[in-house]
CSV table of C-alpha atoms in Angstrom, one decimal:
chain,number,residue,atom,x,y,z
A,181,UNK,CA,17.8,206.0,263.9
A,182,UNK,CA,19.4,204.4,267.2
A,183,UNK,CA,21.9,201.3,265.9
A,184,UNK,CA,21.5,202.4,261.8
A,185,UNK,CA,24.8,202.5,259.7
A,186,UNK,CA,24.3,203.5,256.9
A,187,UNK,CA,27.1,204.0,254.3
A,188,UNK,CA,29.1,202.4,256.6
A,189,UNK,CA,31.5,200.9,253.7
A,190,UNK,CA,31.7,204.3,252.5
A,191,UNK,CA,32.4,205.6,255.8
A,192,UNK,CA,35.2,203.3,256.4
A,193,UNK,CA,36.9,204.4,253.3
A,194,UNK,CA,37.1,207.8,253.9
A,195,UNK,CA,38.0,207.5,257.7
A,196,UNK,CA,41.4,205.6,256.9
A,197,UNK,CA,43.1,204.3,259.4
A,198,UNK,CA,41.8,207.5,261.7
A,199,UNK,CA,40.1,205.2,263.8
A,200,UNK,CA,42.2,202.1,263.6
A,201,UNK,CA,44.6,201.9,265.9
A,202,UNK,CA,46.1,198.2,265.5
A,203,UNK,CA,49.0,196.1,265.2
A,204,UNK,CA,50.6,197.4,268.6
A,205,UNK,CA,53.1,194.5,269.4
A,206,UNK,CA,53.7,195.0,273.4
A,207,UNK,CA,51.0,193.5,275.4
A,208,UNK,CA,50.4,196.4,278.6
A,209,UNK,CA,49.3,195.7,282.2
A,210,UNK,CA,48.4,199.3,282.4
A,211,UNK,CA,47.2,202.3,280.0
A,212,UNK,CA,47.8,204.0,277.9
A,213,UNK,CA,46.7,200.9,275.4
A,214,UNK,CA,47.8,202.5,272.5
A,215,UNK,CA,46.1,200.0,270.2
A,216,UNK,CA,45.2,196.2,269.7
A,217,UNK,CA,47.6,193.2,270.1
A,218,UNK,CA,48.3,191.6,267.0
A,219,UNK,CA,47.6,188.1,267.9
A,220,UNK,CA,47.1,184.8,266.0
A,221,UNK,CA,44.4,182.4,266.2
A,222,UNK,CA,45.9,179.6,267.7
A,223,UNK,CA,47.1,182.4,270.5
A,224,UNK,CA,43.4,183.2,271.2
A,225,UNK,CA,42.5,180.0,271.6
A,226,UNK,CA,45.1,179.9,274.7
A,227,UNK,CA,42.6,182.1,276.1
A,228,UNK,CA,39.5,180.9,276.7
A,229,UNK,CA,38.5,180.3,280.2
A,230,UNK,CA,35.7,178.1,281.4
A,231,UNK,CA,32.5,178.6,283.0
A,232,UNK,CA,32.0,181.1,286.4
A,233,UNK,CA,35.0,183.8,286.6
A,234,UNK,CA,33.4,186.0,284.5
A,235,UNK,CA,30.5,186.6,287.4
A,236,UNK,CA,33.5,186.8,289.7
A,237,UNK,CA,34.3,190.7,291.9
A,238,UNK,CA,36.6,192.7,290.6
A,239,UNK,CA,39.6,191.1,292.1
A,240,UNK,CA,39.0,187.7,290.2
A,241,UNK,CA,38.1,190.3,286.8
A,242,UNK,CA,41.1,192.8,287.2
A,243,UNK,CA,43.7,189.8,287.6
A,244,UNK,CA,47.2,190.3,286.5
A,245,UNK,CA,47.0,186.5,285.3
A,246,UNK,CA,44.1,187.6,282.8
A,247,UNK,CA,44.3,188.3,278.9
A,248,UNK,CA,41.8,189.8,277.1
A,249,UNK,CA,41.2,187.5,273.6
A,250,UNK,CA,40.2,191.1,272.0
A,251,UNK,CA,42.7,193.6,272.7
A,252,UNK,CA,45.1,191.5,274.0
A,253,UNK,CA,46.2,193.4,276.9
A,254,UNK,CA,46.8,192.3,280.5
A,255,UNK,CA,44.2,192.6,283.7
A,256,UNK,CA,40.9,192.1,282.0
A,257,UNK,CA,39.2,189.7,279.9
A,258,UNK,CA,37.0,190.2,276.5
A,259,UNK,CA,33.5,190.4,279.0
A,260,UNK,CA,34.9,194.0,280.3
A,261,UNK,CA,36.9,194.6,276.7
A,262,UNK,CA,36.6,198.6,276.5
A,263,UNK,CA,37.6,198.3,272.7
A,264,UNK,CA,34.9,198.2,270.4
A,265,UNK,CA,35.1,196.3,266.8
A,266,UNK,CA,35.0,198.5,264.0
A,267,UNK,CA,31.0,197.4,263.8
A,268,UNK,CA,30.4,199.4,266.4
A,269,UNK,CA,29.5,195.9,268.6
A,270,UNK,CA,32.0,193.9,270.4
A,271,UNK,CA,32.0,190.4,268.6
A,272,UNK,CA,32.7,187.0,270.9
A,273,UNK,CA,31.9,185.1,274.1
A,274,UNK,CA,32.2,187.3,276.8
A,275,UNK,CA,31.6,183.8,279.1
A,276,UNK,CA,34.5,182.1,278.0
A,277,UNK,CA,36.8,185.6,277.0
A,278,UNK,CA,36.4,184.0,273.3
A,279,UNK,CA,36.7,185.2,269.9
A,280,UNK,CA,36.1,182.0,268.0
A,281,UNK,CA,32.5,182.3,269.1
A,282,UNK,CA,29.7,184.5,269.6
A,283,UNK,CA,27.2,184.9,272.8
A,284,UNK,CA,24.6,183.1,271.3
A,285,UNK,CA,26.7,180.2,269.7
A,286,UNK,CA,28.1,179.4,273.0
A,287,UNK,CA,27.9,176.1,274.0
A,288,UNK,CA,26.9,177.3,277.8
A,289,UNK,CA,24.8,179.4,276.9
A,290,UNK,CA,21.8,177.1,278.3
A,291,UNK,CA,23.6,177.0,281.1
A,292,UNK,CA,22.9,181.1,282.2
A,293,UNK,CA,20.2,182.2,284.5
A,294,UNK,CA,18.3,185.6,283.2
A,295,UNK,CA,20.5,187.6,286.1
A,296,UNK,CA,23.8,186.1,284.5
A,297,UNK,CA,22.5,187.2,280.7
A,298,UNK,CA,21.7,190.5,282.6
A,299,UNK,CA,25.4,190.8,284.0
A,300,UNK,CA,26.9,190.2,280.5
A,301,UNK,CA,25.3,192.0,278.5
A,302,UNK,CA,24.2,195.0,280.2
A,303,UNK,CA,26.0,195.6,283.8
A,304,UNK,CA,29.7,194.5,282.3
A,305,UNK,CA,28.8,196.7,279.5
A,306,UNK,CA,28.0,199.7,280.7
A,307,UNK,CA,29.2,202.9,278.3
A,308,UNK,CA,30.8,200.4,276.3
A,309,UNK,CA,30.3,198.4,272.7
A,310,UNK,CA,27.5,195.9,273.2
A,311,UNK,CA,28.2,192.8,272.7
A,312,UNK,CA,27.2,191.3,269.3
A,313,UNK,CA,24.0,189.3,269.9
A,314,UNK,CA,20.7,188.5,267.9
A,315,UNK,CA,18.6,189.7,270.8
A,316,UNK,CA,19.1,193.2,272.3
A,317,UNK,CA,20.5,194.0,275.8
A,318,UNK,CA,17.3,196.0,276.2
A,319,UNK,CA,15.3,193.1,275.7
A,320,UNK,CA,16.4,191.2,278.4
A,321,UNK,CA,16.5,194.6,280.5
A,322,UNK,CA,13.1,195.4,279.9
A,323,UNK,CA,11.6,192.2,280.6
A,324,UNK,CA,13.6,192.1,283.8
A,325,UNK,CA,12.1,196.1,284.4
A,326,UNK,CA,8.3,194.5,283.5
A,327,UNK,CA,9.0,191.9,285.7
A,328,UNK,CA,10.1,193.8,289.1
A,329,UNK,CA,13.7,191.6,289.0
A,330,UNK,CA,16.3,194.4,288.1
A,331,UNK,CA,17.5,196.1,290.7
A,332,UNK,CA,21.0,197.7,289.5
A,333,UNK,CA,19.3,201.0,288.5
A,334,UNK,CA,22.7,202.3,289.6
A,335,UNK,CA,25.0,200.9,286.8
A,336,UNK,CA,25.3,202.8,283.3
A,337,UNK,CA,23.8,201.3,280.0
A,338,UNK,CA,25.7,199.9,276.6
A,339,UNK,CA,26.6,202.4,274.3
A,340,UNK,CA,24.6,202.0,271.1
A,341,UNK,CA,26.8,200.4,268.0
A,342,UNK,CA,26.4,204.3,266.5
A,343,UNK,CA,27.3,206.4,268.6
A,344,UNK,CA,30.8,203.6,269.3
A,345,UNK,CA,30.8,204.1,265.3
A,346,UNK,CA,31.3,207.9,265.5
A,347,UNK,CA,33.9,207.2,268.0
A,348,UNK,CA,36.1,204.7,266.2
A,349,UNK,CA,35.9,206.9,263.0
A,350,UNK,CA,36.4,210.0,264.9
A,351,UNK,CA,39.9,211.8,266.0
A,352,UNK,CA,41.9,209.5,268.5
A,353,UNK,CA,41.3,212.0,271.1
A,354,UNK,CA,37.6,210.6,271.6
A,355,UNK,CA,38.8,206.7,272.2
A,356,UNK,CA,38.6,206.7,275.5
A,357,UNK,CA,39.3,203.3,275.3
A,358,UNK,CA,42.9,203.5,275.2
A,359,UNK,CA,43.2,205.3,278.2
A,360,UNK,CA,41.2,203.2,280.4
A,361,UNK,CA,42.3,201.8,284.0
A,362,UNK,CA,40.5,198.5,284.3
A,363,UNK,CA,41.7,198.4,288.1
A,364,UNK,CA,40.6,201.6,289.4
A,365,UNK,CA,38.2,203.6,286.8
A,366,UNK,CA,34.7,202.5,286.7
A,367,UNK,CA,32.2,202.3,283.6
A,368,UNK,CA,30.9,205.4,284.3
A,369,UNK,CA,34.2,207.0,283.9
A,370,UNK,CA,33.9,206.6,280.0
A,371,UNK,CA,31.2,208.7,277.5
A,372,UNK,CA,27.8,208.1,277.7
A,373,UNK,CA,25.4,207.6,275.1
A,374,UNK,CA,22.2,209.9,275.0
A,375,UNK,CA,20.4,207.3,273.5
A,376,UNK,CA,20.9,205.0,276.6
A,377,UNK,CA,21.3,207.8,279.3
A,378,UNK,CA,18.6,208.3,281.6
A,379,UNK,CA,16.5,206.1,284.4
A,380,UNK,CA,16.6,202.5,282.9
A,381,UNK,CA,12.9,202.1,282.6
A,382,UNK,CA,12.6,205.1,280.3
A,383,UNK,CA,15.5,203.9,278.0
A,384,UNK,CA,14.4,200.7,277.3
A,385,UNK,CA,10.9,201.7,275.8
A,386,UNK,CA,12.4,202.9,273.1
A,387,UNK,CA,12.0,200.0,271.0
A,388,UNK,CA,14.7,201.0,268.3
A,389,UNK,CA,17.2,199.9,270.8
A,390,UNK,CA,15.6,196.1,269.9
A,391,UNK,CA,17.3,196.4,266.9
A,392,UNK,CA,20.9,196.9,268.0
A,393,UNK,CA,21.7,193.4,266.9
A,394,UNK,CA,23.5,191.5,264.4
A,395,UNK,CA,22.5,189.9,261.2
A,396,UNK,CA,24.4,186.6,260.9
A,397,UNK,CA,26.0,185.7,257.6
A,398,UNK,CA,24.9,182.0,257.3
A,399,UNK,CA,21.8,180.5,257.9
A,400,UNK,CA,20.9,177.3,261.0
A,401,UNK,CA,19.7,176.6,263.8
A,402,UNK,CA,20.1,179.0,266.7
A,403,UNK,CA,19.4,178.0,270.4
A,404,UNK,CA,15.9,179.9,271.2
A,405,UNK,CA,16.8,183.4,273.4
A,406,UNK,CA,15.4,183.4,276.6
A,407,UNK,CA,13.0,185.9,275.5
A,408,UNK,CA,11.2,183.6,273.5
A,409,UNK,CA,9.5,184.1,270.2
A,410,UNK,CA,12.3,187.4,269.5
A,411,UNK,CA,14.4,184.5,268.1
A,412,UNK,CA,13.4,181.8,266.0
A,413,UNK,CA,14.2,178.4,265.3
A,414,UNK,CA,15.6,179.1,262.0
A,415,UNK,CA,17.5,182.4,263.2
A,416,UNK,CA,20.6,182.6,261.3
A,417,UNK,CA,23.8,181.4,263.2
A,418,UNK,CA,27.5,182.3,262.6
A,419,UNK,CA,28.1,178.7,264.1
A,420,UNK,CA,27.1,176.7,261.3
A,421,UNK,CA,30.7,177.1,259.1
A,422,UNK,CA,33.2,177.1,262.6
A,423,UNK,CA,34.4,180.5,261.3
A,424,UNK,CA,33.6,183.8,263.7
A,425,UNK,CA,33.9,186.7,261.3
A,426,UNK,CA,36.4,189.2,262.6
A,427,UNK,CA,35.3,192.4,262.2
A,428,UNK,CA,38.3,194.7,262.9
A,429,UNK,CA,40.6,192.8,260.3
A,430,UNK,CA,43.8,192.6,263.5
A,431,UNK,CA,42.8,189.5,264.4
A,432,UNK,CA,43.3,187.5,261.5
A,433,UNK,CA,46.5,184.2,261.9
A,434,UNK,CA,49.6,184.9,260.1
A,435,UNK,CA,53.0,183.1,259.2
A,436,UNK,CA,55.0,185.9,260.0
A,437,UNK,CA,55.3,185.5,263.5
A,438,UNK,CA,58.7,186.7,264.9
A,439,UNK,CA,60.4,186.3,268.2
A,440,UNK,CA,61.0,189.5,268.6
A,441,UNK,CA,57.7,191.0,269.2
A,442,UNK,CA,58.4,190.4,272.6
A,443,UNK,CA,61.9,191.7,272.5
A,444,UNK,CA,61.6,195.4,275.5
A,445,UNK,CA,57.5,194.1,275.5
A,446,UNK,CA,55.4,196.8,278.4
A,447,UNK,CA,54.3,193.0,279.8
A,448,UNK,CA,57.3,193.0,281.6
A,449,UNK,CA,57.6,196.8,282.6
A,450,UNK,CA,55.2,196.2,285.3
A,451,UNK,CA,53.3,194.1,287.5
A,452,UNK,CA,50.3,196.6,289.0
A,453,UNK,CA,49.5,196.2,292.4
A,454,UNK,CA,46.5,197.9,291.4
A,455,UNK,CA,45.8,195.0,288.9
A,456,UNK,CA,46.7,192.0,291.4
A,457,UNK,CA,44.5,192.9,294.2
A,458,UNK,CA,41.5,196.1,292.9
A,459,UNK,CA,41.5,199.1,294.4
A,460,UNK,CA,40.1,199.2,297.7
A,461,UNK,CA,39.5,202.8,297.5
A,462,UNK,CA,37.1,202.7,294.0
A,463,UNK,CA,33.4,201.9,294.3
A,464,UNK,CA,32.4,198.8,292.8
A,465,UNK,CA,30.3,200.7,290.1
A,466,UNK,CA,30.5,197.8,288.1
A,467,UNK,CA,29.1,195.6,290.9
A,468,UNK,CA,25.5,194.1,290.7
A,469,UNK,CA,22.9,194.8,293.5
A,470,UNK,CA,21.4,191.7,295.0
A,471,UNK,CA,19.8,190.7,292.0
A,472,UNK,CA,22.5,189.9,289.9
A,473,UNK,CA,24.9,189.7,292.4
A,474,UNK,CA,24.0,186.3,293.7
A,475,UNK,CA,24.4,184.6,290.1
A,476,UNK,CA,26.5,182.3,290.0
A,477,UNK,CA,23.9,179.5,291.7
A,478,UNK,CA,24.3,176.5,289.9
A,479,UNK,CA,27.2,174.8,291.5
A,480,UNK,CA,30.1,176.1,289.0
A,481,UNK,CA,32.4,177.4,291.7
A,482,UNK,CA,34.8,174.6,290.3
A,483,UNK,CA,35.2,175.7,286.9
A,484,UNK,CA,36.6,179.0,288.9
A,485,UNK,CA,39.7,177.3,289.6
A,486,UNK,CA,43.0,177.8,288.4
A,487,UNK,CA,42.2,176.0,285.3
A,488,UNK,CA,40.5,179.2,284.0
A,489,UNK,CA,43.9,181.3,284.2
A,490,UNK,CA,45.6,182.1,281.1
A,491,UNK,CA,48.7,180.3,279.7
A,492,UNK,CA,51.8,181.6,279.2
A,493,UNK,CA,52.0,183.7,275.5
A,494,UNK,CA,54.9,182.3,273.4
A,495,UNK,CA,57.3,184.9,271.7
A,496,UNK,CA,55.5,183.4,268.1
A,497,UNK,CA,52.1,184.1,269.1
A,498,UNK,CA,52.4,188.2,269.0
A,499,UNK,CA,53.0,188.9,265.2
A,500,UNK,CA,54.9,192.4,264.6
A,501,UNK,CA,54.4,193.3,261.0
């Protein structure tokens, strides 16, 4: 079944750290990755960036002034994150490049027209980890389908959290994610998922695809989705304890933080021209047709500002262990 884990527990034992590959200490501007950042809490925080870059081009995306809150490399942010978690989802805000809430807890979320949930969750996402939500990608796409809006019929369609489960426990060789060039690769460049491969309107009317979503540990109110009665008022809601389970077990705050981890660091091998200012020469695969492309419309171009760029990363906040 399309999204089902089962003995996942079981599976995680036996795979080992085959499909872990963490605790890398040198944030990169360029691949390969080689794994996660090891970064603390407080570090993540640094992160976040307000409202409206996200629905930015590429050049404003690709930035060597961004750092991604998941893997804690340089020239993306967590919205265009190839790394999965070891769910098979990508947990966090992908509006504010967050990992100390999800999608749906997001305080802006009421703030994001159907064509901005649409960019998020399924044009950003394309042949990647979906992001962890309590309502489907597809059921946003296939409203948008029913309801003649969705014109990006170009763009490749989120992985489902199985098939980005076989991958993480599978041989390193298959994580295309750590070879990845954020500035000049496009989404279709990674491994696409039968389940979600095909014209658009056929994917999404199969239904199991609705249930690629997360079950929330605690129980609360949850803002209604825009699709209605699919979530309830009493909807469970990792908000409710201020605590955003981590589900790769790399991002967790630790007193061992060392200024060395710094010390020969790949941040300062390279700045990528590539990075700075996009390839002129790659198609904007990622890019929205008209649709989506004209989203940000409610007078955020402020929040845009420099005030959304990253701060600097102190020698303590990379922990080398």
């Amino acid at each position: 079944m399309v999204g089902s884990i089962d003995n996942y527990a079981v599976k995680m034992t036996k795979a080992g750290a085959k499909g872990r590959h963490y605790d890398f200490t040198n944030r990169r501007t360029v691949p390969p990755w080689h794994g996660i950042v090891r970064m603390t809490r407080a570090y993540q925080k640094k992160l976040q960036i307000k409202f409206g870059p996200v629905f930015e081009d590429r050049h404003v995306r690709f930035n060597a002034k961004n750092t991604c809150a998941k893997c804690g490399h340089i020239g993306h942010w967590l919205s265009d994150c190839a790394f999965p978690d070891d769910s098979g989802f990508l947990y966090g805000c992908p509006i504010h490049n967050s990992r100390s809430h999800s999608f749906d807890d997001c305080p802006d979320f009421h703030r994001l027209s159907e064509s901005q949930v649409l960019w998020l969750l399924v044009v950003l996402r394309g042949n990647k980890a979906p992001i962890r939500t309590t309502v489907s990608w597809s059921e946003y796409l296939r409203i948008a389908i029913e309801e003649g809006k969705w014109t990006s019929y170009n763009v490749p369609l989120p992985l489902t959290s199985a098939f980005v489960l076989d991958l993480v426990l599978g041989p390193k060789a298959r994580h295309s994610w750590l070879d990845f060039d954020y500035a000049t690769h496009g989404n279709d460049w990674l491994p696409s998922d039968p389940a979600t491969r095909g014209p658009h309107a056929e994917v999404v009317r199969n239904t199991a695809l609705d249930k690629e979503v997360h079950v929330p540990l605690t129980r609360g109110s949850l803002k209604k989705g825009r699709v209605g009665a699919a979530v309830g008022s009493d909807a469970p809601s990792y908000a409710d304890d201020g605590y955003a389970p981590q589900e790769d077990n790399n991002q967790e705050e630790d007193s061992r933080e060392t200024p060395e981890a710094e010390a020969g660091g790949d941040v300062e091998m390279m700045n990528d021209p590539r990075v700075e200012g996009g390839n002129p020469f790659v198609p904007e695969v990622d890019k929205p047709d008209a649709f989506v492309h004209n989203m940000v419309t409610m007078g955020h171009a402020d929040d845009a500002s420099n005030d959304s760029r990253v701060q600097d990363m102190s020698e303590a906040d990379i922990c080398i262990f």
